[in-house]
Structures are given as structure tokens and as C-alpha cells.
Amino acid sequence: MKKLTLKQVALGLLIAGYSISGAYAADTVSTQTDFILGHAPLVNATTKPQSFSQNSVDIKVVDANGIQIADNAEVKNGYTIQLTYKLADQDGDTDPGLETASTVKFAYMKRNTTDYIWVTAGTPTTSATGEVTVSWTIPAAAIGSKIYYAIIPKTKYGNPNQSTNEVYGNVFKKADAGSRDVTQTGTNIPNDGVDSGTGGGLGPDGPGDGTIKPNENTFAITIHEATINNGAVAMNTELNASSNPEVGKTYAAKVTLNQNGPQDITTQFKYTWSLVDFDGDKIGDSSLTSQQVDNVQASTVNYQDDVSSSAQAVTNIAYTIPVNDQVKKADGSAVTGLFAGAQGYKLKVEAEAL
């Protein structure tokens, strides 16, 4: 304890029965604490009562026409995820610069891996009541993947002015958001079965396991004359519905995405070739009929498209039309009962997202 020293005049007054005035006060005594702490900010769903203990967000998905999809409707590439929240800070701290919105990211699985790619969301919008919405349009690269989101609550000032936890979850699960230490940001997503991060918001529930489906309205598939050199295919002249493929020549499939401009995304699919719509007239006898030949033997070779950093092996991308007795199924078995091999058929190719 600090010893107090009273001045002599003051001591005399005290003995005489007088109170000590401010002019005769003791020497100043003080102590101090460390910095005053507030509370870390949270995000709250705009459709729920304010909470200072549980993070939550609102999530909805709109189609290419801006119409909100229903629960359990298929979610496709080209649709837009809209994440909405309001900042909840127990101390009254605010986020006028929308720093929280700048942390919003969405993740989808990199094709043919278990790694997730995190993508920063778009420019946020705000309402007059302080609700913030961040939007992200689902790319074709996310087809077949689940979608996750992450957000770090922040304020302009405060101690602390940022949450130590990253709020995140599966977009298509109706549950409150999970969280993980912010130092884990950017690492792979844990399994859906764990307690942390299973919730994505308030909706919508996704169909099945909640993976993204291909939006056929945004794709175009074409057939091209092609050449194969050193295990790689090169696309040449594009065929149309009136083109006549020829025996002995090689043809390759190409898929183009028309979303924010045309983009070659051929490597994101595997292909199946078939001989269809047989016409006996085309080989000289109108009385002849033959069944279509599904899934003929094709070639898996390398191709580099607009989304590949290097050439990728593409399953059955190319088909060389064989002579009459060499038509085979994909498993290598011979096709019998053909009058003139592939002649008299049309050439068809289908693409299936990986």
C-alpha cells in the first residue's frame, strides 16, 4: 500500500476538529488497468431476432432471370447466391466501410481433387436498415460440387474489432452457421458430419446432396473435324446439322459456356459417341433397318481449353469413324448386324459433367 503523507497544516486542522478542504488534500494516488475490452462482432440473419451469442446469415438463390428458386429445386451454374446479414455488436461498434462484406468468400471443389477453391464475392449492397447483401454467380467449374461460404465479422473500431472465428458453412443446409478459428481460413473444408460448419444459413435446402447441376441453357456442344498428334487433339472445322462426317476421319467434341461471354470448357466433361437415326436409303436400300449403336469406342486424348492451365486428358473426346467391320462398342466388343458399318447413320455426341 502506498503511504500517504499529510501536510503539517492539514494535520493541525484535523486535530482541531476541522475537516480537510480541497486545498489541503493528500498527495494524488492512482492506479490503472489494461485496455478496456469490448466484445467481438457477430453477423446475424436479418430474419431472426438480434443475437450476441450466435452467428447466422440469410441465404437465397436466384436463377438466371433473378427469380428465387424453391426449396429442393436444382441449383445450376449461372444461378446467383445472395448472402445477407446484419452486423451485431454488443458494444455498438459499426462497420461503415463494409469490411465484413469484403471478407465474404464462396468455395467449390476443384475438379478431380478434394481441394476447395475459395473465390471472393462481388460488390456488396446495403439497405436503409443496415442489411448487407453479397452476391456470387456460380461458375460452370462448380458443377458437381457442394458450395460453402465464409465470412469474418469486422467493425471499423473496437477492441476487438474483428472476430477470432471465421463464420462458415454449407450454403444449402438450413441451420445456423458454424465457425472455426480464423487461422484456418483457406484450408480444406471439413466433412459435413462434423459439428462445426455444417450450417449454411436459412435456406434453401438443396436437392440430394446439394451439389451444383449443369444448366443446359448456358452450354453449347459442337462437333469438329479434328487431328490427333502426340496424344493431343486439335479442333478444326465445325460441323453443323447438315454436315456429312466421313469414314476414316476423326471428329472431336467441344463444349462452350455462354456465361459472361463464350468460354471453352471442354475439359469439364466426359463424352459418349453414338450412331443414330439409321436410314437405309442412304446406303442404297430403303427396306433396310438397323438399331442405333450407343456408346461406340472413342479416344481419350489431351486437350487444353480456356479453363485449363495445361492440356488435360479428356475421356472419349475424339471419335474416328472406322471402316465397315471395325465398328466397336466402348468395351471393345464388335458391333454386328450393320449393313455398311457406320454409313447410313448420323453421328451423335453427348457430354456429361464430371
mmCIF file of C-alpha atoms in Angstrom:
data_model
loop_
_atom_site.group_PDB
_atom_site.id
_atom_site.type_symbol
_atom_site.label_atom_id
_atom_site.label_comp_id
_atom_site.label_asym_id
_atom_site.label_seq_id
_atom_site.Cartn_x
_atom_site.Cartn_y
_atom_site.Cartn_z
ATOM 1 C CA MET A 1 0.000 0.000 0.000
ATOM 2 C CA LYS A 2 1.216 3.465 -0.778
ATOM 3 C CA LYS A 3 1.969 5.575 2.318
ATOM 4 C CA LEU A 4 0.018 8.821 2.477
ATOM 5 C CA THR A 5 1.780 11.954 3.722
ATOM 6 C CA LEU A 6 -0.404 14.723 5.123
ATOM 7 C CA LYS A 7 0.921 18.261 5.180
ATOM 8 C CA GLN A 8 1.566 19.751 8.600
ATOM 9 C CA VAL A 9 -1.097 22.468 8.336
ATOM 10 C CA ALA A 10 -3.709 19.946 7.412
ATOM 11 C CA LEU A 11 -2.748 17.744 10.355
ATOM 12 C CA GLY A 12 -3.219 20.660 12.762
ATOM 13 C CA LEU A 13 -6.681 21.349 11.432
ATOM 14 C CA LEU A 14 -7.589 17.723 11.770
ATOM 15 C CA ILE A 15 -6.594 17.750 15.445
ATOM 16 C CA ALA A 16 -8.611 20.884 15.995
ATOM 17 C CA GLY A 17 -11.723 19.142 14.674
ATOM 18 C CA TYR A 18 -11.898 20.752 11.264
ATOM 19 C CA SER A 19 -12.452 18.841 8.024
ATOM 20 C CA ILE A 20 -9.767 18.947 5.393
ATOM 21 C CA SER A 21 -10.688 21.174 2.477
ATOM 22 C CA GLY A 22 -9.657 20.552 -1.115
ATOM 23 C CA ALA A 23 -6.796 22.977 -0.644
ATOM 24 C CA TYR A 24 -5.256 20.687 1.919
ATOM 25 C CA ALA A 25 -5.889 17.312 0.233
ATOM 26 C CA ALA A 26 -3.455 14.398 0.314
ATOM 27 C CA ASP A 27 -0.926 13.779 -2.425
ATOM 28 C CA THR A 28 -2.639 12.227 -5.529
ATOM 29 C CA VAL A 29 -2.907 8.441 -5.509
ATOM 30 C CA SER A 30 -3.921 6.438 -8.622
ATOM 31 C CA THR A 31 -3.772 3.060 -10.294
ATOM 32 C CA GLN A 32 -4.832 1.826 -13.727
ATOM 33 C CA THR A 33 -5.915 -1.273 -15.616
ATOM 34 C CA ASP A 34 -5.028 -2.664 -19.004
ATOM 35 C CA PHE A 35 -7.049 -1.586 -22.086
ATOM 36 C CA ILE A 36 -10.810 -1.802 -21.856
ATOM 37 C CA LEU A 37 -12.184 -4.745 -23.764
ATOM 38 C CA GLY A 38 -15.398 -4.815 -25.695
ATOM 39 C CA HIS A 39 -16.974 -7.767 -27.490
ATOM 40 C CA ALA A 40 -16.153 -9.248 -30.869
ATOM 41 C CA PRO A 41 -18.771 -8.540 -33.561
ATOM 42 C CA LEU A 42 -21.076 -11.178 -34.996
ATOM 43 C CA VAL A 43 -23.287 -11.471 -38.060
ATOM 44 C CA ASN A 44 -26.999 -12.100 -37.704
ATOM 45 C CA ALA A 45 -29.601 -13.333 -40.126
ATOM 46 C CA THR A 46 -31.943 -10.494 -40.963
ATOM 47 C CA THR A 47 -34.979 -12.741 -40.419
ATOM 48 C CA LYS A 48 -34.064 -13.656 -36.833
ATOM 49 C CA PRO A 49 -34.031 -11.693 -33.557
ATOM 50 C CA GLN A 50 -30.752 -9.999 -32.705
ATOM 51 C CA SER A 51 -28.221 -12.297 -31.067
ATOM 52 C CA PHE A 52 -24.881 -11.529 -29.469
ATOM 53 C CA SER A 53 -24.032 -15.209 -28.990
ATOM 54 C CA GLN A 54 -24.817 -16.997 -32.270
ATOM 55 C CA ASN A 55 -23.818 -16.159 -35.845
ATOM 56 C CA SER A 56 -26.348 -16.665 -38.602
ATOM 57 C CA VAL A 57 -26.962 -15.485 -42.159
ATOM 58 C CA ASP A 58 -29.755 -15.443 -44.704
ATOM 59 C CA ILE A 59 -29.069 -17.217 -47.987
ATOM 60 C CA LYS A 60 -31.207 -17.377 -51.081
ATOM 61 C CA VAL A 61 -30.512 -18.457 -54.652
ATOM 62 C CA VAL A 62 -31.949 -16.785 -57.731
ATOM 63 C CA ASP A 63 -31.962 -18.210 -61.243
ATOM 64 C CA ALA A 64 -30.638 -16.520 -64.370
ATOM 65 C CA ASN A 65 -33.845 -14.446 -64.532
ATOM 66 C CA GLY A 66 -33.466 -13.198 -60.958
ATOM 67 C CA ILE A 67 -36.298 -15.368 -59.610
ATOM 68 C CA GLN A 68 -35.736 -17.042 -56.247
ATOM 69 C CA ILE A 69 -35.717 -20.822 -56.550
ATOM 70 C CA ALA A 70 -37.879 -23.030 -54.357
ATOM 71 C CA ASP A 71 -36.620 -25.386 -51.680
ATOM 72 C CA ASN A 72 -35.186 -28.608 -53.123
ATOM 73 C CA ALA A 73 -35.056 -27.165 -56.637
ATOM 74 C CA GLU A 74 -31.910 -27.980 -58.596
ATOM 75 C CA VAL A 75 -29.190 -25.364 -58.247
ATOM 76 C CA LYS A 76 -27.317 -24.834 -61.513
ATOM 77 C CA ASN A 77 -24.333 -22.940 -62.791
ATOM 78 C CA GLY A 78 -25.271 -19.397 -63.731
ATOM 79 C CA TYR A 79 -27.550 -19.086 -60.696
ATOM 80 C CA THR A 80 -26.631 -16.455 -58.101
ATOM 81 C CA ILE A 81 -26.196 -16.976 -54.367
ATOM 82 C CA GLN A 82 -27.234 -13.981 -52.266
ATOM 83 C CA LEU A 83 -25.909 -13.908 -48.694
ATOM 84 C CA THR A 84 -27.491 -11.287 -46.432
ATOM 85 C CA TYR A 85 -26.597 -10.335 -42.860
ATOM 86 C CA LYS A 86 -26.707 -7.505 -40.372
ATOM 87 C CA LEU A 87 -23.791 -6.758 -38.079
ATOM 88 C CA ALA A 88 -24.412 -7.488 -34.395
ATOM 89 C CA ASP A 89 -22.024 -5.795 -31.974
ATOM 90 C CA GLN A 90 -22.810 -5.750 -28.287
ATOM 91 C CA ASP A 91 -20.832 -2.538 -27.736
ATOM 92 C CA GLY A 92 -22.463 -0.578 -30.545
ATOM 93 C CA ASP A 93 -19.433 -0.707 -32.870
ATOM 94 C CA THR A 94 -20.255 -0.363 -36.565
ATOM 95 C CA ASP A 95 -18.840 -1.244 -39.976
ATOM 96 C CA PRO A 96 -19.380 1.810 -42.209
ATOM 97 C CA GLY A 97 -16.755 0.680 -44.731
ATOM 98 C CA LEU A 98 -18.370 -2.763 -45.174
ATOM 99 C CA GLU A 99 -15.157 -4.519 -44.235
ATOM 100 C CA THR A 100 -17.157 -7.561 -43.161
ATOM 101 C CA ALA A 101 -18.642 -7.839 -46.654
ATOM 102 C CA SER A 102 -15.168 -7.749 -48.174
ATOM 103 C CA THR A 103 -14.316 -10.981 -46.335
ATOM 104 C CA VAL A 104 -17.191 -12.979 -47.817
ATOM 105 C CA LYS A 105 -15.969 -15.894 -49.914
ATOM 106 C CA PHE A 106 -17.532 -18.925 -51.537
ATOM 107 C CA ALA A 107 -15.848 -22.269 -52.134
ATOM 108 C CA TYR A 108 -16.295 -25.134 -54.560
ATOM 109 C CA MET A 109 -14.268 -28.284 -55.080
ATOM 110 C CA LYS A 110 -11.525 -28.228 -57.666
ATOM 111 C CA ARG A 111 -12.367 -30.800 -60.311
ATOM 112 C CA ASN A 112 -10.922 -34.281 -59.773
ATOM 113 C CA THR A 113 -9.453 -33.317 -56.387
ATOM 114 C CA THR A 114 -10.514 -32.965 -52.762
ATOM 115 C CA ASP A 115 -9.291 -29.357 -52.607
ATOM 116 C CA TYR A 116 -11.620 -26.397 -52.444
ATOM 117 C CA ILE A 117 -11.129 -23.164 -54.350
ATOM 118 C CA TRP A 118 -12.128 -20.031 -52.418
ATOM 119 C CA VAL A 119 -13.491 -17.170 -54.501
ATOM 120 C CA THR A 120 -14.101 -13.622 -53.272
ATOM 121 C CA ALA A 121 -17.701 -12.497 -53.623
ATOM 122 C CA GLY A 122 -18.901 -9.491 -55.581
ATOM 123 C CA THR A 123 -19.609 -5.891 -54.624
ATOM 124 C CA PRO A 124 -21.997 -5.671 -51.643
ATOM 125 C CA THR A 125 -25.235 -3.722 -51.456
ATOM 126 C CA THR A 126 -26.820 -2.218 -48.347
ATOM 127 C CA SER A 127 -30.371 -1.423 -47.313
ATOM 128 C CA ALA A 128 -31.587 1.578 -45.374
ATOM 129 C CA THR A 129 -31.931 -0.635 -42.282
ATOM 130 C CA GLY A 130 -28.315 -1.800 -42.375
ATOM 131 C CA GLU A 131 -28.776 -5.162 -44.062
ATOM 132 C CA VAL A 132 -25.841 -6.093 -46.295
ATOM 133 C CA THR A 133 -26.132 -8.459 -49.262
ATOM 134 C CA VAL A 134 -23.197 -10.043 -51.077
ATOM 135 C CA SER A 135 -23.801 -11.951 -54.307
ATOM 136 C CA TRP A 136 -21.843 -14.595 -56.209
ATOM 137 C CA THR A 137 -22.739 -16.253 -59.524
ATOM 138 C CA ILE A 138 -21.984 -19.972 -59.608
ATOM 139 C CA PRO A 139 -19.451 -20.830 -62.342
ATOM 140 C CA ALA A 140 -19.527 -23.923 -64.532
ATOM 141 C CA ALA A 141 -16.377 -25.091 -62.758
ATOM 142 C CA ALA A 142 -18.536 -25.727 -59.666
ATOM 143 C CA ILE A 143 -20.744 -28.329 -61.354
ATOM 144 C CA GLY A 144 -20.819 -31.477 -59.230
ATOM 145 C CA SER A 145 -19.512 -29.673 -56.137
ATOM 146 C CA LYS A 146 -21.068 -28.595 -52.875
ATOM 147 C CA ILE A 147 -20.808 -24.881 -52.106
ATOM 148 C CA TYR A 148 -19.533 -23.357 -48.872
ATOM 149 C CA TYR A 149 -19.311 -19.776 -47.698
ATOM 150 C CA ALA A 150 -17.098 -17.951 -45.186
ATOM 151 C CA ILE A 151 -17.300 -14.541 -43.547
ATOM 152 C CA ILE A 152 -15.299 -12.748 -40.824
ATOM 153 C CA PRO A 153 -17.305 -10.164 -38.811
ATOM 154 C CA LYS A 154 -15.462 -6.833 -38.528
ATOM 155 C CA THR A 155 -16.080 -3.301 -37.286
ATOM 156 C CA LYS A 156 -14.196 -0.098 -38.055
ATOM 157 C CA TYR A 157 -13.218 0.419 -34.394
ATOM 158 C CA GLY A 158 -13.470 -1.665 -31.261
ATOM 159 C CA ASN A 159 -11.340 -3.829 -29.003
ATOM 160 C CA PRO A 160 -11.545 -6.341 -30.546
ATOM 161 C CA ASN A 161 -12.765 -5.021 -33.887
ATOM 162 C CA GLN A 162 -12.730 -8.453 -35.539
ATOM 163 C CA SER A 163 -13.997 -11.886 -34.638
ATOM 164 C CA THR A 164 -11.371 -14.501 -33.878
ATOM 165 C CA ASN A 165 -13.575 -17.023 -35.644
ATOM 166 C CA GLU A 166 -14.409 -17.335 -39.296
ATOM 167 C CA VAL A 167 -18.122 -17.983 -39.761
ATOM 168 C CA TYR A 168 -18.766 -20.583 -42.422
ATOM 169 C CA GLY A 169 -20.941 -23.443 -43.553
ATOM 170 C CA ASN A 170 -22.616 -25.368 -46.341
ATOM 171 C CA VAL A 171 -24.748 -22.955 -48.372
ATOM 172 C CA PHE A 172 -27.570 -25.444 -48.875
ATOM 173 C CA LYS A 173 -28.200 -26.600 -45.316
ATOM 174 C CA LYS A 174 -30.875 -24.924 -43.228
ATOM 175 C CA ALA A 175 -29.012 -24.485 -39.976
ATOM 176 C CA ASP A 176 -27.157 -21.765 -38.155
ATOM 177 C CA ALA A 177 -23.648 -21.137 -39.310
ATOM 178 C CA GLY A 178 -20.664 -22.955 -37.880
ATOM 179 C CA SER A 179 -17.309 -21.420 -37.093
ATOM 180 C CA ARG A 180 -13.614 -22.167 -36.948
ATOM 181 C CA ASP A 181 -10.516 -20.323 -35.848
ATOM 182 C CA VAL A 182 -9.711 -17.584 -38.336
ATOM 183 C CA THR A 183 -6.189 -19.003 -38.759
ATOM 184 C CA GLN A 184 -7.753 -21.948 -40.601
ATOM 185 C CA THR A 185 -9.019 -19.709 -43.378
ATOM 186 C CA GLY A 186 -8.253 -21.146 -46.798
ATOM 187 C CA THR A 187 -7.751 -24.724 -45.692
ATOM 188 C CA ASN A 188 -9.885 -27.577 -46.915
ATOM 189 C CA ILE A 189 -13.469 -27.892 -45.774
ATOM 190 C CA PRO A 190 -14.065 -30.497 -43.041
ATOM 191 C CA ASN A 191 -16.585 -33.259 -43.606
ATOM 192 C CA ASP A 192 -20.254 -32.314 -43.348
ATOM 193 C CA GLY A 193 -20.581 -34.705 -40.437
ATOM 194 C CA VAL A 194 -18.581 -32.573 -38.004
ATOM 195 C CA ASP A 195 -20.294 -30.188 -35.622
ATOM 196 C CA SER A 196 -18.547 -27.062 -36.824
ATOM 197 C CA GLY A 197 -19.523 -25.588 -40.142
ATOM 198 C CA THR A 198 -22.474 -27.786 -41.014
ATOM 199 C CA GLY A 199 -24.926 -24.900 -41.257
ATOM 200 C CA GLY A 200 -25.166 -22.628 -44.224
ATOM 201 C CA GLY A 201 -27.896 -20.199 -43.378
ATOM 202 C CA LEU A 202 -31.660 -20.192 -43.575
ATOM 203 C CA GLY A 203 -32.096 -21.731 -46.986
ATOM 204 C CA PRO A 204 -32.730 -23.034 -49.436
ATOM 205 C CA ASP A 205 -32.279 -26.733 -48.910
ATOM 206 C CA GLY A 206 -30.591 -28.229 -51.955
ATOM 207 C CA PRO A 207 -31.744 -31.403 -53.713
ATOM 208 C CA GLY A 208 -29.951 -34.673 -52.975
ATOM 209 C CA ASP A 209 -26.531 -33.947 -51.546
ATOM 210 C CA GLY A 210 -26.723 -30.270 -52.520
ATOM 211 C CA THR A 211 -24.321 -30.336 -55.463
ATOM 212 C CA ILE A 212 -24.462 -27.970 -58.414
ATOM 213 C CA LYS A 213 -26.138 -29.250 -61.575
ATOM 214 C CA PRO A 214 -25.278 -28.205 -65.134
ATOM 215 C CA ASN A 215 -27.515 -25.563 -66.662
ATOM 216 C CA GLU A 216 -28.037 -26.840 -70.177
ATOM 217 C CA ASN A 217 -29.262 -23.432 -71.316
ATOM 218 C CA THR A 218 -25.783 -21.993 -70.852
ATOM 219 C CA PHE A 219 -23.921 -24.693 -72.796
ATOM 220 C CA ALA A 220 -23.417 -25.449 -76.453
ATOM 221 C CA ILE A 221 -21.843 -28.682 -77.699
ATOM 222 C CA THR A 222 -20.357 -28.870 -81.170
ATOM 223 C CA ILE A 223 -18.546 -31.440 -83.314
ATOM 224 C CA HIS A 224 -15.365 -30.503 -85.154
ATOM 225 C CA GLU A 225 -13.153 -32.157 -87.685
ATOM 226 C CA ALA A 226 -10.010 -32.915 -85.735
ATOM 227 C CA THR A 227 -6.484 -34.249 -85.829
ATOM 228 C CA ILE A 228 -4.611 -36.117 -83.131
ATOM 229 C CA ASN A 229 -0.873 -35.627 -82.809
ATOM 230 C CA ASN A 230 1.344 -36.891 -79.987
ATOM 231 C CA GLY A 231 -1.659 -37.716 -77.845
ATOM 232 C CA ALA A 232 -3.307 -34.318 -78.175
ATOM 233 C CA VAL A 233 -6.355 -33.329 -80.208
ATOM 234 C CA ALA A 234 -6.660 -30.169 -82.299
ATOM 235 C CA MET A 235 -10.076 -28.828 -83.336
ATOM 236 C CA ASN A 236 -10.611 -27.786 -86.947
ATOM 237 C CA THR A 237 -13.778 -27.061 -88.976
ATOM 238 C CA GLU A 238 -17.022 -27.104 -87.014
ATOM 239 C CA LEU A 239 -19.817 -29.353 -88.307
ATOM 240 C CA ASN A 240 -23.481 -28.414 -88.336
ATOM 241 C CA ALA A 241 -26.727 -30.379 -88.640
ATOM 242 C CA SER A 242 -26.348 -30.707 -92.435
ATOM 243 C CA SER A 243 -22.656 -31.713 -92.421
ATOM 244 C CA ASN A 244 -21.707 -35.210 -93.531
ATOM 245 C CA PRO A 245 -18.961 -36.879 -91.481
ATOM 246 C CA GLU A 246 -16.762 -39.254 -93.482
ATOM 247 C CA VAL A 247 -15.432 -42.742 -92.823
ATOM 248 C CA GLY A 248 -11.772 -42.625 -91.830
ATOM 249 C CA LYS A 249 -11.827 -39.082 -90.483
ATOM 250 C CA THR A 250 -11.551 -38.042 -86.825
ATOM 251 C CA TYR A 251 -14.054 -35.817 -85.055
ATOM 252 C CA ALA A 252 -13.867 -34.171 -81.643
ATOM 253 C CA ALA A 253 -16.416 -32.692 -79.259
ATOM 254 C CA LYS A 254 -16.244 -29.210 -77.791
ATOM 255 C CA VAL A 255 -18.391 -27.613 -75.091
ATOM 256 C CA THR A 256 -18.725 -23.838 -74.843
ATOM 257 C CA LEU A 257 -20.169 -21.957 -71.910
ATOM 258 C CA ASN A 258 -22.104 -18.795 -72.739
ATOM 259 C CA GLN A 259 -21.992 -17.094 -69.355
ATOM 260 C CA ASN A 260 -20.385 -13.657 -69.250
ATOM 261 C CA GLY A 261 -19.028 -14.308 -72.738
ATOM 262 C CA PRO A 262 -18.183 -17.565 -74.579
ATOM 263 C CA GLN A 263 -15.688 -19.851 -72.851
ATOM 264 C CA ASP A 264 -14.325 -23.225 -73.950
ATOM 265 C CA ILE A 265 -14.880 -25.635 -71.016
ATOM 266 C CA THR A 266 -14.468 -28.946 -72.877
ATOM 267 C CA THR A 267 -12.252 -30.497 -70.199
ATOM 268 C CA GLN A 268 -15.024 -30.359 -67.597
ATOM 269 C CA PHE A 269 -16.952 -33.165 -69.299
ATOM 270 C CA LYS A 270 -16.638 -36.733 -70.472
ATOM 271 C CA TYR A 271 -18.150 -37.773 -73.799
ATOM 272 C CA THR A 272 -20.217 -40.564 -75.335
ATOM 273 C CA TRP A 273 -20.477 -41.071 -79.103
ATOM 274 C CA SER A 274 -23.319 -42.926 -80.824
ATOM 275 C CA LEU A 275 -24.538 -43.836 -84.306
ATOM 276 C CA VAL A 276 -28.214 -42.863 -84.587
ATOM 277 C CA ASP A 277 -31.189 -42.406 -86.979
ATOM 278 C CA PHE A 278 -30.255 -45.122 -89.481
ATOM 279 C CA ASP A 279 -31.688 -44.590 -92.994
ATOM 280 C CA GLY A 280 -31.456 -47.439 -95.499
ATOM 281 C CA ASP A 281 -31.944 -45.005 -98.373
ATOM 282 C CA LYS A 282 -28.547 -43.519 -97.617
ATOM 283 C CA ILE A 283 -26.794 -46.816 -98.414
ATOM 284 C CA GLY A 284 -28.998 -47.823 -101.321
ATOM 285 C CA ASP A 285 -31.829 -49.940 -99.908
ATOM 286 C CA SER A 286 -34.842 -48.243 -98.303
ATOM 287 C CA SER A 287 -36.071 -51.573 -96.883
ATOM 288 C CA LEU A 288 -33.105 -51.885 -94.557
ATOM 289 C CA THR A 289 -33.438 -51.015 -90.881
ATOM 290 C CA SER A 290 -30.876 -51.120 -88.099
ATOM 291 C CA GLN A 291 -30.799 -50.242 -84.399
ATOM 292 C CA GLN A 292 -28.806 -47.283 -83.244
ATOM 293 C CA VAL A 293 -25.395 -48.063 -81.788
ATOM 294 C CA ASP A 294 -24.919 -46.401 -78.410
ATOM 295 C CA ASN A 295 -21.536 -45.697 -76.841
ATOM 296 C CA VAL A 296 -19.115 -46.572 -79.617
ATOM 297 C CA GLN A 297 -15.402 -46.830 -78.963
ATOM 298 C CA ALA A 298 -13.755 -43.405 -78.852
ATOM 299 C CA SER A 299 -10.362 -41.958 -77.907
ATOM 300 C CA THR A 300 -9.280 -40.317 -74.673
ATOM 301 C CA VAL A 301 -6.620 -37.738 -75.515
ATOM 302 C CA ASN A 302 -5.315 -34.438 -74.210
ATOM 303 C CA TYR A 303 -6.908 -31.087 -74.871
ATOM 304 C CA GLN A 304 -6.386 -27.603 -73.475
ATOM 305 C CA ASP A 305 -9.376 -25.303 -73.181
ATOM 306 C CA ASP A 306 -9.961 -21.857 -71.702
ATOM 307 C CA VAL A 307 -10.175 -23.100 -68.106
ATOM 308 C CA SER A 308 -7.161 -25.426 -68.151
ATOM 309 C CA SER A 309 -3.690 -24.233 -67.266
ATOM 310 C CA SER A 310 -2.292 -27.163 -69.267
ATOM 311 C CA ALA A 311 -3.558 -29.943 -71.527
ATOM 312 C CA GLN A 312 -5.901 -32.335 -69.744
ATOM 313 C CA ALA A 313 -6.850 -35.900 -70.620
ATOM 314 C CA VAL A 314 -10.480 -35.805 -71.761
ATOM 315 C CA THR A 315 -12.481 -39.029 -71.735
ATOM 316 C CA ASN A 316 -13.663 -40.046 -75.209
ATOM 317 C CA ILE A 317 -13.269 -36.567 -76.662
ATOM 318 C CA ALA A 318 -12.471 -37.872 -80.173
ATOM 319 C CA TYR A 319 -14.054 -40.452 -82.474
ATOM 320 C CA THR A 320 -12.544 -41.821 -85.670
ATOM 321 C CA ILE A 321 -15.211 -43.348 -87.938
ATOM 322 C CA PRO A 322 -13.985 -46.863 -88.795
ATOM 323 C CA VAL A 323 -14.491 -48.942 -91.913
ATOM 324 C CA ASN A 324 -17.452 -51.299 -92.071
ATOM 325 C CA ASP A 325 -16.338 -54.275 -89.968
ATOM 326 C CA GLN A 326 -14.432 -52.253 -87.360
ATOM 327 C CA VAL A 327 -17.313 -50.544 -85.548
ATOM 328 C CA LYS A 328 -16.926 -51.355 -81.854
ATOM 329 C CA LYS A 329 -18.611 -50.609 -78.575
ATOM 330 C CA ALA A 330 -16.773 -48.741 -75.853
ATOM 331 C CA ASP A 331 -15.829 -52.025 -74.177
ATOM 332 C CA GLY A 332 -14.066 -53.157 -77.385
ATOM 333 C CA SER A 333 -16.717 -55.658 -78.470
ATOM 334 C CA ALA A 334 -17.580 -55.792 -82.172
ATOM 335 C CA VAL A 335 -20.949 -54.485 -83.374
ATOM 336 C CA THR A 336 -22.695 -56.975 -85.634
ATOM 337 C CA GLY A 337 -25.726 -56.650 -87.889
ATOM 338 C CA LEU A 338 -24.611 -53.453 -89.590
ATOM 339 C CA PHE A 339 -25.164 -53.368 -93.332
ATOM 340 C CA ALA A 340 -22.489 -50.820 -94.153
ATOM 341 C CA GLY A 341 -20.785 -50.097 -90.863
ATOM 342 C CA ALA A 342 -21.334 -46.501 -89.754
ATOM 343 C CA GLN A 343 -22.609 -45.452 -93.179
ATOM 344 C CA GLY A 344 -26.302 -44.562 -93.172
ATOM 345 C CA TYR A 345 -26.149 -43.274 -89.589
ATOM 346 C CA LYS A 346 -25.880 -39.815 -88.115
ATOM 347 C CA LEU A 347 -23.077 -39.076 -85.656
ATOM 348 C CA LYS A 348 -24.154 -38.018 -82.177
ATOM 349 C CA VAL A 349 -22.119 -36.980 -79.128
ATOM 350 C CA GLU A 350 -23.259 -36.304 -75.562
ATOM 351 C CA ALA A 351 -21.338 -34.545 -72.808
ATOM 352 C CA GLU A 352 -21.652 -35.434 -69.129
ATOM 353 C CA ALA A 353 -20.258 -33.166 -66.452
ATOM 354 C CA LEU A 354 -17.522 -34.715 -64.389
#
